[in-house]
Every structure is written in structure tokens, then in C-alpha cells.
mmCIF file of C-alpha atoms in Angstrom:
data_model
loop_
_atom_site.group_PDB
_atom_site.id
_atom_site.type_symbol
_atom_site.label_atom_id
_atom_site.label_comp_id
_atom_site.label_asym_id
_atom_site.label_seq_id
_atom_site.Cartn_x
_atom_site.Cartn_y
_atom_site.Cartn_z
ATOM 1 C CA UNK E 976 13.414 -15.493 50.418
ATOM 2 C CA UNK E 977 13.977 -12.950 53.180
ATOM 3 C CA UNK E 978 18.438 -12.039 53.341
ATOM 4 C CA UNK E 979 20.329 -10.065 56.055
ATOM 5 C CA UNK E 980 21.992 -8.622 53.388
ATOM 6 C CA UNK E 981 22.218 -5.057 52.476
ATOM 7 C CA UNK E 982 20.467 -4.311 48.614
ATOM 8 C CA UNK E 983 22.997 -2.961 46.806
ATOM 9 C CA UNK E 984 23.795 0.735 46.631
ATOM 10 C CA UNK E 985 23.335 2.797 43.989
ATOM 11 C CA UNK E 986 26.164 2.597 41.188
ATOM 12 C CA UNK E 987 27.720 -0.374 43.092
ATOM 13 C CA UNK E 988 26.876 -3.159 40.597
ATOM 14 C CA UNK E 989 28.033 -0.619 37.997
ATOM 15 C CA UNK E 990 31.609 -0.420 39.102
ATOM 16 C CA UNK E 991 31.522 -4.194 40.176
ATOM 17 C CA UNK E 992 30.394 -4.922 36.930
ATOM 18 C CA UNK E 993 33.731 -3.780 35.349
ATOM 19 C CA UNK E 994 35.854 -4.132 38.574
ATOM 20 C CA UNK E 995 35.923 -7.863 37.687
ATOM 21 C CA UNK E 996 35.667 -7.033 33.251
ATOM 22 C CA UNK E 997 38.931 -5.343 33.485
ATOM 23 C CA UNK E 998 40.282 -9.280 34.916
ATOM 24 C CA UNK E 999 39.130 -10.670 31.782
ATOM 25 C CA UNK E 1000 35.916 -11.012 29.794
ATOM 26 C CA UNK E 1001 33.117 -13.110 30.600
ATOM 27 C CA UNK E 1002 29.359 -13.307 29.811
ATOM 28 C CA UNK E 1003 26.699 -12.915 31.630
ATOM 29 C CA UNK E 1004 26.423 -16.005 34.152
ATOM 30 C CA UNK E 1005 30.133 -15.239 34.556
ATOM 31 C CA UNK E 1006 29.622 -12.510 35.548
ATOM 32 C CA UNK E 1007 27.023 -13.530 38.007
ATOM 33 C CA UNK E 1008 28.757 -16.212 39.135
ATOM 34 C CA UNK E 1009 31.672 -13.862 40.560
ATOM 35 C CA UNK E 1010 29.263 -11.095 42.000
ATOM 36 C CA UNK E 1011 27.835 -14.161 44.487
ATOM 37 C CA UNK E 1012 31.563 -14.895 44.967
ATOM 38 C CA UNK E 1013 32.797 -11.397 45.395
ATOM 39 C CA UNK E 1014 29.047 -10.342 47.515
ATOM 40 C CA UNK E 1015 27.842 -13.242 49.151
ATOM 41 C CA UNK E 1016 28.572 -11.228 53.038
ATOM 42 C CA UNK E 1017 28.830 -8.103 52.183
ATOM 43 C CA UNK E 1018 25.683 -6.495 49.549
ATOM 44 C CA UNK E 1019 22.532 -8.955 47.681
ATOM 45 C CA UNK E 1020 22.838 -8.890 43.591
ATOM 46 C CA UNK E 1021 19.892 -9.381 42.474
ATOM 47 C CA UNK E 1022 20.614 -11.149 39.421
ATOM 48 C CA UNK E 1023 17.538 -9.766 37.379
ATOM 49 C CA UNK E 1024 19.330 -6.142 37.423
ATOM 50 C CA UNK E 1025 22.671 -7.987 35.987
ATOM 51 C CA UNK E 1026 21.593 -8.117 32.453
ATOM 52 C CA UNK E 1027 19.818 -4.232 32.271
ATOM 53 C CA UNK E 1028 22.931 -3.007 33.699
ATOM 54 C CA UNK E 1029 25.147 -5.266 30.863
ATOM 55 C CA UNK E 1030 23.542 -3.566 28.631
ATOM 56 C CA UNK E 1031 23.131 0.162 30.208
ATOM 57 C CA UNK E 1032 26.853 0.145 30.446
ATOM 58 C CA UNK E 1033 27.228 -1.151 26.432
ATOM 59 C CA UNK E 1034 24.514 1.272 24.851
ATOM 60 C CA UNK E 1035 27.523 4.082 27.348
ATOM 61 C CA UNK E 1036 29.818 2.071 24.959
ATOM 62 C CA UNK E 1037 31.838 1.334 27.828
ATOM 63 C CA UNK E 1038 31.535 -2.061 27.434
ATOM 64 C CA UNK E 1039 31.639 -4.153 23.936
ATOM 65 C CA UNK E 1040 29.897 -7.365 23.205
ATOM 66 C CA UNK E 1041 30.826 -10.139 21.157
ATOM 67 C CA UNK E 1042 28.927 -13.621 21.075
ATOM 68 C CA UNK E 1043 31.774 -17.038 21.441
ATOM 69 C CA UNK E 1044 32.311 -20.449 21.944
ATOM 70 C CA UNK E 1045 32.039 -20.549 26.056
ATOM 71 C CA UNK E 1046 33.771 -23.158 28.228
ATOM 72 C CA UNK E 1047 30.334 -25.225 27.565
ATOM 73 C CA UNK E 1048 30.817 -25.248 23.785
ATOM 74 C CA UNK E 1049 27.839 -23.496 23.352
ATOM 75 C CA UNK E 1050 27.217 -20.078 21.957
ATOM 76 C CA UNK E 1051 27.589 -17.272 24.825
ATOM 77 C CA UNK E 1052 27.363 -13.150 24.943
ATOM 78 C CA UNK E 1053 30.941 -11.717 26.048
ATOM 79 C CA UNK E 1054 31.307 -9.081 27.871
ATOM 80 C CA UNK E 1055 35.010 -6.785 27.784
ATOM 81 C CA UNK E 1056 35.529 -3.108 28.438
ATOM 82 C CA UNK E 1057 35.856 -1.240 25.411
ATOM 83 C CA UNK E 1058 39.846 0.660 25.290
ATOM 84 C CA UNK E 1059 38.377 3.919 26.870
ATOM 85 C CA UNK E 1060 37.719 2.423 29.616
ATOM 86 C CA UNK E 1061 40.096 -0.105 29.908
ATOM 87 C CA UNK E 1062 42.588 2.510 29.787
ATOM 88 C CA UNK E 1063 40.216 4.525 32.191
ATOM 89 C CA UNK E 1064 41.046 1.266 34.889
ATOM 90 C CA UNK E 1065 42.396 0.277 37.629
ATOM 91 C CA UNK E 1066 39.393 1.776 38.922
ATOM 92 C CA UNK S 679 21.562 8.407 18.012
ATOM 93 C CA UNK S 680 22.407 5.242 18.980
ATOM 94 C CA UNK S 681 18.715 4.646 20.527
ATOM 95 C CA UNK S 682 17.235 5.044 16.569
ATOM 96 C CA UNK S 683 19.570 3.619 15.090
ATOM 97 C CA UNK S 684 18.478 0.685 17.853
ATOM 98 C CA UNK S 685 15.265 1.062 16.397
ATOM 99 C CA UNK S 686 16.093 -0.113 13.451
ATOM 100 C CA UNK S 687 17.755 -3.575 14.660
ATOM 101 C CA UNK S 688 15.174 -4.605 17.325
ATOM 102 C CA UNK S 689 14.401 -8.129 15.966
ATOM 103 C CA UNK S 690 18.734 -8.807 16.199
ATOM 104 C CA UNK S 691 17.828 -7.624 19.774
ATOM 105 C CA UNK S 692 15.692 -9.649 21.170
ATOM 106 C CA UNK S 693 16.479 -11.874 19.539
ATOM 107 C CA UNK S 694 20.434 -11.887 21.004
ATOM 108 C CA UNK S 695 18.726 -11.046 24.433
ATOM 109 C CA UNK S 696 16.737 -14.357 24.456
ATOM 110 C CA UNK S 697 19.836 -16.102 23.470
ATOM 111 C CA UNK S 698 21.730 -14.620 26.686
ATOM 112 C CA UNK S 699 18.990 -14.958 28.833
ATOM 113 C CA UNK S 700 18.223 -18.506 27.592
ATOM 114 C CA UNK S 701 22.009 -20.154 28.325
ATOM 115 C CA UNK S 702 22.745 -18.320 31.757
ATOM 116 C CA UNK S 703 19.145 -20.041 32.623
ATOM 117 C CA UNK S 704 20.878 -22.874 31.141
ATOM 118 C CA UNK S 705 23.627 -22.544 33.055
ATOM 119 C CA UNK S 706 22.320 -22.258 36.643
ATOM 120 C CA UNK S 707 20.072 -25.634 36.273
ATOM 121 C CA UNK S 708 22.286 -27.650 35.420
ATOM 122 C CA UNK S 709 24.503 -25.926 38.324
ATOM 123 C CA UNK S 710 21.500 -27.008 40.594
ATOM 124 C CA UNK S 711 20.907 -29.893 39.443
ATOM 125 C CA UNK S 712 24.060 -31.163 39.828
ATOM 126 C CA UNK S 713 23.881 -29.168 43.699
ATOM 127 C CA UNK S 714 21.121 -32.490 43.808
ATOM 128 C CA UNK S 715 17.742 -30.423 43.362
ATOM 129 C CA UNK S 716 15.417 -32.018 40.681
ATOM 130 C CA UNK S 717 14.831 -30.364 37.018
ATOM 131 C CA UNK S 718 11.020 -28.641 37.440
ATOM 132 C CA UNK S 719 12.247 -27.294 41.192
ATOM 133 C CA UNK S 720 15.804 -26.174 39.254
ATOM 134 C CA UNK S 721 14.265 -24.245 36.126
ATOM 135 C CA UNK S 722 12.074 -23.226 39.082
ATOM 136 C CA UNK S 723 14.900 -21.233 41.482
ATOM 137 C CA UNK S 724 16.374 -20.370 38.060
ATOM 138 C CA UNK S 725 13.767 -18.241 36.417
ATOM 139 C CA UNK S 726 12.838 -17.216 39.700
ATOM 140 C CA UNK S 727 17.026 -15.659 40.619
ATOM 141 C CA UNK S 728 15.883 -13.932 37.554
ATOM 142 C CA UNK S 729 12.833 -11.622 38.602
ATOM 143 C CA UNK S 730 10.279 -12.342 35.841
ATOM 144 C CA UNK S 731 11.116 -12.850 31.882
ATOM 145 C CA UNK S 732 9.108 -10.485 30.705
ATOM 146 C CA UNK S 733 9.899 -7.916 33.677
ATOM 147 C CA UNK S 734 13.117 -7.478 32.652
ATOM 148 C CA UNK S 735 13.271 -8.433 28.852
ATOM 149 C CA UNK S 736 11.187 -4.820 29.380
ATOM 150 C CA UNK S 737 13.399 -2.493 31.351
ATOM 151 C CA UNK S 738 16.011 -4.152 28.809
ATOM 152 C CA UNK S 739 13.647 -2.303 25.911
ATOM 153 C CA UNK S 740 14.069 0.516 27.664
ATOM 154 C CA UNK S 741 17.714 0.297 27.909
ATOM 155 C CA UNK S 742 17.568 1.034 24.400
ATOM 156 C CA UNK S 743 15.091 2.389 23.499
ATOM 157 C CA UNK S 744 13.868 4.836 25.933
ATOM 158 C CA UNK S 745 10.265 4.436 27.616
ATOM 159 C CA UNK S 746 8.439 8.241 25.320
ATOM 160 C CA UNK S 747 10.504 7.083 22.010
ATOM 161 C CA UNK S 748 9.437 3.568 21.968
ATOM 162 C CA UNK S 749 6.244 3.932 22.958
ATOM 163 C CA UNK S 750 6.249 6.929 20.155
ATOM 164 C CA UNK S 751 7.030 5.239 18.180
ATOM 165 C CA UNK S 752 4.617 1.566 17.959
ATOM 166 C CA UNK S 753 1.582 4.824 17.625
ATOM 167 C CA UNK S 754 3.188 5.960 14.683
ATOM 168 C CA UNK S 755 2.462 2.071 13.490
ATOM 169 C CA UNK S 756 -0.971 2.091 14.955
ATOM 170 C CA UNK S 757 -1.270 5.679 13.299
ATOM 171 C CA UNK S 758 -0.694 4.364 9.752
ATOM 172 C CA UNK S 759 -2.281 0.610 10.702
ATOM 173 C CA UNK S 760 -5.251 2.591 11.187
ATOM 174 C CA UNK S 761 -4.878 4.540 7.841
ATOM 175 C CA UNK S 762 -4.453 1.623 5.692
ATOM 176 C CA UNK S 763 -7.261 -0.265 6.645
ATOM 177 C CA UNK S 764 -9.749 2.554 6.455
ATOM 178 C CA UNK S 765 -8.904 4.528 3.442
ATOM 179 C CA UNK S 766 -12.222 6.124 2.702
ATOM 180 C CA UNK S 767 -12.565 7.274 6.612
ATOM 181 C CA UNK S 768 -8.029 8.771 6.040
ATOM 182 C CA UNK S 769 -9.827 10.347 2.803
ATOM 183 C CA UNK S 770 -12.597 12.255 4.291
ATOM 184 C CA UNK S 771 -11.045 13.637 6.735
ATOM 185 C CA UNK S 772 -7.496 14.442 5.032
ATOM 186 C CA UNK S 773 -10.011 16.139 2.062
ATOM 187 C CA UNK S 774 -11.817 18.378 5.571
ATOM 188 C CA UNK S 775 -8.409 19.293 6.571
ATOM 189 C CA UNK S 776 -6.891 20.413 2.632
ATOM 190 C CA UNK S 777 -10.936 22.600 2.517
ATOM 191 C CA UNK S 778 -9.897 23.485 6.257
ATOM 192 C CA UNK S 779 -6.806 25.099 6.169
ATOM 193 C CA UNK S 780 -7.883 26.028 2.214
ATOM 194 C CA UNK S 781 -10.593 28.752 2.918
ATOM 195 C CA UNK S 782 -8.370 29.838 6.292
ATOM 196 C CA UNK S 783 -5.148 30.329 4.789
ATOM 197 C CA UNK S 784 -6.826 32.482 1.737
ATOM 198 C CA UNK S 785 -9.075 34.781 3.842
ATOM 199 C CA UNK S 786 -6.466 35.544 6.316
ATOM 200 C CA UNK S 787 -3.893 36.202 3.152
ATOM 201 C CA UNK S 788 -7.231 38.632 2.195
ATOM 202 C CA UNK S 789 -7.625 40.315 4.541
ATOM 203 C CA UNK S 790 -3.700 40.901 5.204
ATOM 204 C CA UNK S 791 -3.228 42.815 1.614
ATOM 205 C CA UNK S 792 -7.117 44.272 2.192
ATOM 206 C CA UNK S 793 -6.534 45.531 5.932
ATOM 207 C CA UNK S 794 -3.200 44.954 7.185
ATOM 208 C CA UNK S 795 -0.857 45.877 4.127
ATOM 209 C CA UNK S 796 -3.004 48.555 1.937
ATOM 210 C CA UNK S 797 -0.968 52.200 2.575
ATOM 211 C CA UNK S 798 -2.114 55.313 4.536
ATOM 212 C CA UNK S 799 -2.297 57.778 1.384
ATOM 213 C CA UNK S 800 -4.603 58.252 -1.389
ATOM 214 C CA UNK S 801 -3.499 56.795 -3.663
ATOM 215 C CA UNK S 802 -1.168 53.856 -3.245
ATOM 216 C CA UNK S 803 -0.396 53.475 -7.128
ATOM 217 C CA UNK S 804 0.664 57.050 -7.287
ATOM 218 C CA UNK S 805 3.475 57.562 -5.254
ATOM 219 C CA UNK S 806 6.905 57.455 -6.186
ATOM 220 C CA UNK S 807 10.602 56.160 -3.907
ATOM 221 C CA UNK S 808 12.987 59.589 -4.483
ATOM 222 C CA UNK S 809 16.966 58.098 -4.499
ATOM 223 C CA UNK S 810 19.849 60.563 -4.337
ATOM 224 C CA UNK S 811 22.227 60.103 -5.813
ATOM 225 C CA UNK S 812 24.842 62.487 -4.911
ATOM 226 C CA UNK S 813 28.558 62.665 -4.938
ATOM 227 C CA UNK S 814 28.986 62.926 -0.915
ATOM 228 C CA UNK S 815 26.609 60.363 -0.562
ATOM 229 C CA UNK S 816 27.959 58.146 -1.938
ATOM 230 C CA UNK S 817 28.838 54.656 -1.135
ATOM 231 C CA UNK S 818 28.339 55.445 2.376
ATOM 232 C CA UNK S 819 26.243 52.751 4.463
ATOM 233 C CA UNK S 820 22.923 53.700 5.010
ATOM 234 C CA UNK S 821 23.171 56.955 1.811
ATOM 235 C CA UNK S 822 20.341 55.695 -0.218
ATOM 236 C CA UNK S 823 17.403 58.123 0.463
ATOM 237 C CA UNK S 824 19.279 59.971 2.858
ATOM 238 C CA UNK S 825 18.582 64.075 1.988
ATOM 239 C CA UNK S 826 19.178 66.880 3.880
ATOM 240 C CA UNK S 827 15.718 68.575 5.297
ATOM 241 C CA UNK S 828 16.558 72.144 3.198
ATOM 242 C CA UNK S 829 15.454 69.515 -0.021
ATOM 243 C CA UNK S 830 13.551 67.693 1.636
ATOM 244 C CA UNK S 831 11.299 70.920 2.580
ATOM 245 C CA UNK S 832 11.646 72.182 -1.866
ATOM 246 C CA UNK S 833 9.580 68.944 -2.372
ATOM 247 C CA UNK S 834 6.808 69.074 -0.168
ATOM 248 C CA UNK S 835 6.864 72.511 -1.460
ATOM 249 C CA UNK S 836 6.198 71.252 -5.045
ATOM 250 C CA UNK S 837 2.322 70.967 -5.079
ATOM 251 C CA UNK S 838 2.477 69.589 -8.516
ATOM 252 C CA UNK S 839 2.057 66.226 -10.218
ATOM 253 C CA UNK S 840 4.705 62.890 -9.888
ATOM 254 C CA UNK S 841 5.248 63.329 -13.482
ATOM 255 C CA UNK S 842 6.458 67.580 -12.646
ATOM 256 C CA UNK S 843 7.950 66.596 -9.556
ATOM 257 C CA UNK S 844 10.356 64.250 -10.930
ATOM 258 C CA UNK S 845 11.359 67.356 -13.953
ATOM 259 C CA UNK S 846 12.590 69.158 -10.875
ATOM 260 C CA UNK S 847 14.548 66.832 -9.256
ATOM 261 C CA UNK S 848 16.702 65.420 -12.987
ATOM 262 C CA UNK S 849 19.278 67.965 -12.128
ATOM 263 C CA UNK S 850 20.352 66.688 -8.961
ATOM 264 C CA UNK S 851 19.120 63.631 -7.885
ATOM 265 C CA UNK S 852 17.086 60.754 -10.431
ATOM 266 C CA UNK S 853 14.016 59.528 -9.158
ATOM 267 C CA UNK S 854 11.898 56.618 -9.940
ATOM 268 C CA UNK S 855 8.870 54.888 -9.491
ATOM 269 C CA UNK S 856 8.048 52.043 -6.914
ATOM 270 C CA UNK S 857 6.039 50.690 -9.534
ATOM 271 C CA UNK S 858 4.420 50.780 -12.589
ATOM 272 C CA UNK S 859 1.796 53.138 -12.158
ATOM 273 C CA UNK S 860 0.262 51.687 -15.933
#
């Protein structure tokens, strides 16, 4: 599907994810929804690049993840900022 | 370091990723159905949005373990399997290698001893090492084996056998053979 929105510049997705998670922990789907809201008119976030980005940030030690019960009652993987990242905020 | 650890918990990571993606797709499908799409269409759309599942998985795996490390591990496992699949071939290969390395080592050490290490004198086994224990040079760095020129000259003039040679030197210094000339 063609889109008039810009493809997302390198590194922006990471920043957006960190920004979203600085408010509260969220699972991948929640982050995707937020991204959609934030970026609707500006940039096009490919949903497929969200999970690689999350895992990259987790690998780098910026995010940590726990399995917790989500709002639907099912277990979901919740991401949150690690302590060192939280102290570095606001971004 | 972290990545090497990842190798050992790859199965758990894979399972987690599957669950995570499944959760995402299920939520999206529910949402799309609520917005009025029929279920097959909703499933198709959700999968499409996420990009190819295989490609996505592959991309995340590259983050866990860098590509070369992953390939290396797979190669390692493959060679281990091949080794155990045909033990006779493995034995033959190992034997060939062992013989080749053994022969080469033997030859090289022989040449090394005979050609390279041999001292350029007529009777190396008769060589002696003269050591100077004079007081004025005692305990200083490099004090061993240091002799003044007059003494060297005197030594050179001693055209005698090594036994006589040491007898002369016994007055002020000691000399001892490097090896037993037995």
C-alpha cells in the first residue's frame, strides 16, 4: 500500500520507543498502537521493524522485559526502561 | 559475551518471540474484527502489517547472535554430525593428519638440530665456558663472563688442551665445562 508519509529516519524508531516507555512499561502491541497514534501524520512506522528494534534495545541493555498479565488477561511481554536509561531521561 | 550466552538459551528466546508475536497478531486480529472485517481478511491484514513472519524472526535472531557467530555455530554442529556419521572416514582423515604432522615435525627437528643449531667449531662437545668471578665485577649487571682484553689475549695464547687451560685459570677465576665432555 503506497503511503504519502515519510519512511522513518534511522534511529528515530529507537527514540520513539524510549519516549513511549519512559511514561510506563508496555508490551509490543501497546507500543505499536502508541506509535501509530504519535506518528500517524508524520512518519510511517513499519510494524515489522518494531520487534527487531525492541530486541536490539533489550540486547543493548536499555530495555528490560518481563512477562506480565496484560489488560486482556493474557500474558504479554512488557518492556520497560532499565534503571540507567530511566535516569538518562527525559530524552 | 551476552550473545554467546544467547546461544545457550536460544530455544527459550525463540519460544518467547513466538508468544510475543502471537500475542500481537491476536490482539490486532481482534481489533480488526471489531472494526468490521471478516476474520480471514483480518488475519491476512495483521500478518501483512507485521511483515513476513520468517523474515522478522530472522532479523531478530541476527540481533541475538550476530550472523557470523550463528553461521559458525551451525557449521560447527554440522561438522560434528558429519564426523559421527562416518567414523571410518574420520579415522582415516585423523590418521593421515597425524602421520603427516608427525613426519614433518620429525624432519624439521632433525634439520634444526643438525644444520641450524650446530656450532661452527670443530669439536663442539669440547667447548668450555669460562666464568670470571673477580671481586671488582661481582654482583653487577652483566658481570658474568666479562673479562678484560689482556686476559682474553692471555687466554688466546694458551695453545693447550682444555684441561691445561682450566689449570691456568684456577688462580683468579674458575672455569667449568658447558656440558660433560664424557
